[in-house]
Amino acid sequence: MGLFDIQIKKDIQTQKDEVINYLENKLTPFSKDTTISEKTLFFKGFKPKSSLLTYDLNIDIEKSKKSISLNIFGELLHVWILVILVVTGILFTYGIGVILVIVFVFYQKITATKYLNNLLDNIPKE
């Protein structure tokens, strides 16, 4: 996992089918492509409303006797654009632009993480 990638782990007290349907309905409009299997949801090109950066989300679902464990991994896409911005920030602003790029990307990570946490908090309970 990189510095700007998303990682969330959450335990939820609900039925598995409800969780899969809820996440699929809420995250599919913000994704370019969706792949759903029995234990994994994959959203390619996920971009929340308030974010400018896209992520590949991989949601692993593990069911135990009393709860469901969700492991969400989001990998930042288009890192090469950020590398170009950092290099040009070093060349043209003597390093000040690098700070702005890093702060911007970290803010986008926080925004996407808050969106996913709010989504997980609103999953209907049993």
C-alpha positions as a printed NumPy array, in Angstrom:
array([[  0.   ,   0.   ,   0.   ],
       [  1.231,   3.437,  -0.895],
       [  1.08 ,   6.608,   1.112],
       [ -1.959,   7.859,  -0.79 ],
       [ -3.853,   4.556,  -1.062],
       [ -7.015,   3.838,   0.93 ],
       [ -7.294,   1.029,   3.457],
       [-10.359,   0.51 ,   5.67 ],
       [-11.315,  -2.462,   7.836],
       [-14.808,  -2.637,   9.314],
       [-16.98 ,  -5.251,  11.043],
       [-20.725,  -5.018,  10.395],
       [-23.624,  -6.835,  12.047],
       [-25.863,  -7.614,   9.059],
       [-26.568, -10.206,   6.37 ],
       [-24.094, -10.684,   3.549],
       [-26.499, -10.234,   0.628],
       [-27.707,  -6.907,   2.003],
       [-24.137,  -5.617,   2.245],
       [-23.237,  -6.666,  -1.294],
       [-26.4  ,  -5.142,  -2.763],
       [-26.016,  -1.923,  -0.773],
       [-22.367,  -1.422,  -1.731],
       [-23.062,  -2.287,  -5.354],
       [-25.936,   0.208,  -5.58 ],
       [-24.019,   3.02 ,  -3.886],
       [-20.58 ,   2.615,  -5.5  ],
       [-21.418,   1.574,  -9.073],
       [-22.523,   5.082, -10.212],
       [-19.079,   6.427,  -9.251],
       [-17.128,   3.649, -11.009],
       [-16.25 ,   2.961, -14.634],
       [-16.445,  -0.825, -14.317],
       [-17.717,  -3.175, -11.616],
       [-16.825,  -6.816, -11.048],
       [-18.696,  -8.789,  -8.407],
       [-17.894, -12.259,  -7.135],
       [-18.982, -14.144,  -4.033],
       [-16.352, -12.726,  -1.672],
       [-14.952,  -9.746,  -3.591],
       [-16.273,  -6.531,  -5.1  ],
       [-13.994,  -4.677,  -7.51 ],
       [-14.746,  -1.137,  -8.658],
       [-12.418,   0.106, -11.377],
       [-12.02 ,   3.856, -11.739],
       [-13.888,   4.758,  -8.533],
       [-14.187,   8.527,  -8.113],
       [-16.434,   9.95 ,  -5.353],
       [-18.424,  13.145,  -5.93 ],
       [-16.035,  15.491,  -4.16 ],
       [-12.775,  13.918,  -5.354],
       [-10.687,  14.659,  -8.426],
       [ -8.525,  11.521,  -8.249],
       [ -9.612,   7.993,  -9.149],
       [ -8.999,   4.748,  -7.292],
       [ -9.351,   1.046,  -7.985],
       [-11.391,  -0.279,  -5.051],
       [-11.147,  -3.905,  -3.974],
       [-13.621,  -4.894,  -1.235],
       [-13.037,  -8.286,   0.387],
       [-16.013,  -9.701,   2.3  ],
       [-15.416, -12.284,   5.023],
       [-18.378, -13.709,   6.879],
       [-18.146, -15.046,  10.417],
       [-20.889, -16.377,  12.686],
       [-21.933, -13.01 ,  14.091],
       [-20.691, -10.372,  11.693],
       [-19.244,  -9.535,   8.323],
       [-15.733,  -8.165,   7.978],
       [-15.115,  -5.716,   5.137],
       [-11.574,  -4.987,   3.979],
       [-11.457,  -2.092,   1.534],
       [ -8.287,  -1.425,  -0.418],
       [ -8.137,   1.54 ,  -2.781],
       [ -5.161,   1.972,  -5.088],
       [ -4.542,   5.456,  -6.475],
       [ -4.541,   5.573, -10.268],
       [ -2.574,   7.87 , -12.581],
       [  0.41 ,   8.126, -10.257],
       [  2.597,   9.05 , -13.233],
       [  0.715,  12.373, -13.507],
       [  1.593,  13.09 ,  -9.884],
       [  5.231,  12.232, -10.576],
       [  5.274,  14.716, -13.455],
       [  3.707,  17.37 , -11.207],
       [  6.296,  16.724,  -8.494],
       [  9.193,  16.95 , -10.958],
       [  7.889,  20.18 , -12.483],
       [  7.266,  21.485,  -8.962],
       [ 10.916,  20.888,  -8.141],
       [ 12.153,  22.473, -11.36 ],
       [  9.98 ,  25.58 , -11.463],
       [  9.141,  26.39 ,  -7.832],
       [ 12.261,  25.156,  -6.018],
       [ 10.239,  22.592,  -4.07 ],
       [  7.248,  24.649,  -2.937],
       [  5.073,  23.111,  -5.658],
       [  5.906,  19.635,  -4.347],
       [  4.372,  20.527,  -1.001],
       [  1.205,  21.739,  -2.723],
       [  0.906,  18.545,  -4.795],
       [  1.382,  16.302,  -1.747],
       [ -1.12 ,  18.276,   0.346],
       [ -3.661,  18.147,  -2.49 ],
       [ -3.306,  14.377,  -2.998],
       [ -3.454,  13.696,   0.74 ],
       [ -6.614,  15.826,   0.997],
       [ -8.17 ,  13.801,  -1.831],
       [ -7.332,  10.586,   0.049],
       [ -9.004,  11.937,   3.194],
       [-12.078,  12.961,   1.18 ],
       [-12.454,   9.521,  -0.424],
       [-11.877,   7.773,   2.919],
       [-14.546,   9.902,   4.626],
       [-16.998,   9.109,   1.842],
       [-16.401,   5.367,   2.207],
       [-16.597,   5.504,   6.022],
       [-19.926,   7.378,   5.843],
       [-21.175,   4.808,   3.36 ],
       [-20.187,   1.949,   5.677],
       [-21.797,   3.653,   8.677],
       [-25.097,   3.909,   6.773],
       [-25.326,   0.205,   5.889],
       [-28.7  ,  -1.06 ,   7.158],
       [-28.275,  -3.147,  10.309],
       [-30.266,  -6.267,  11.192]])
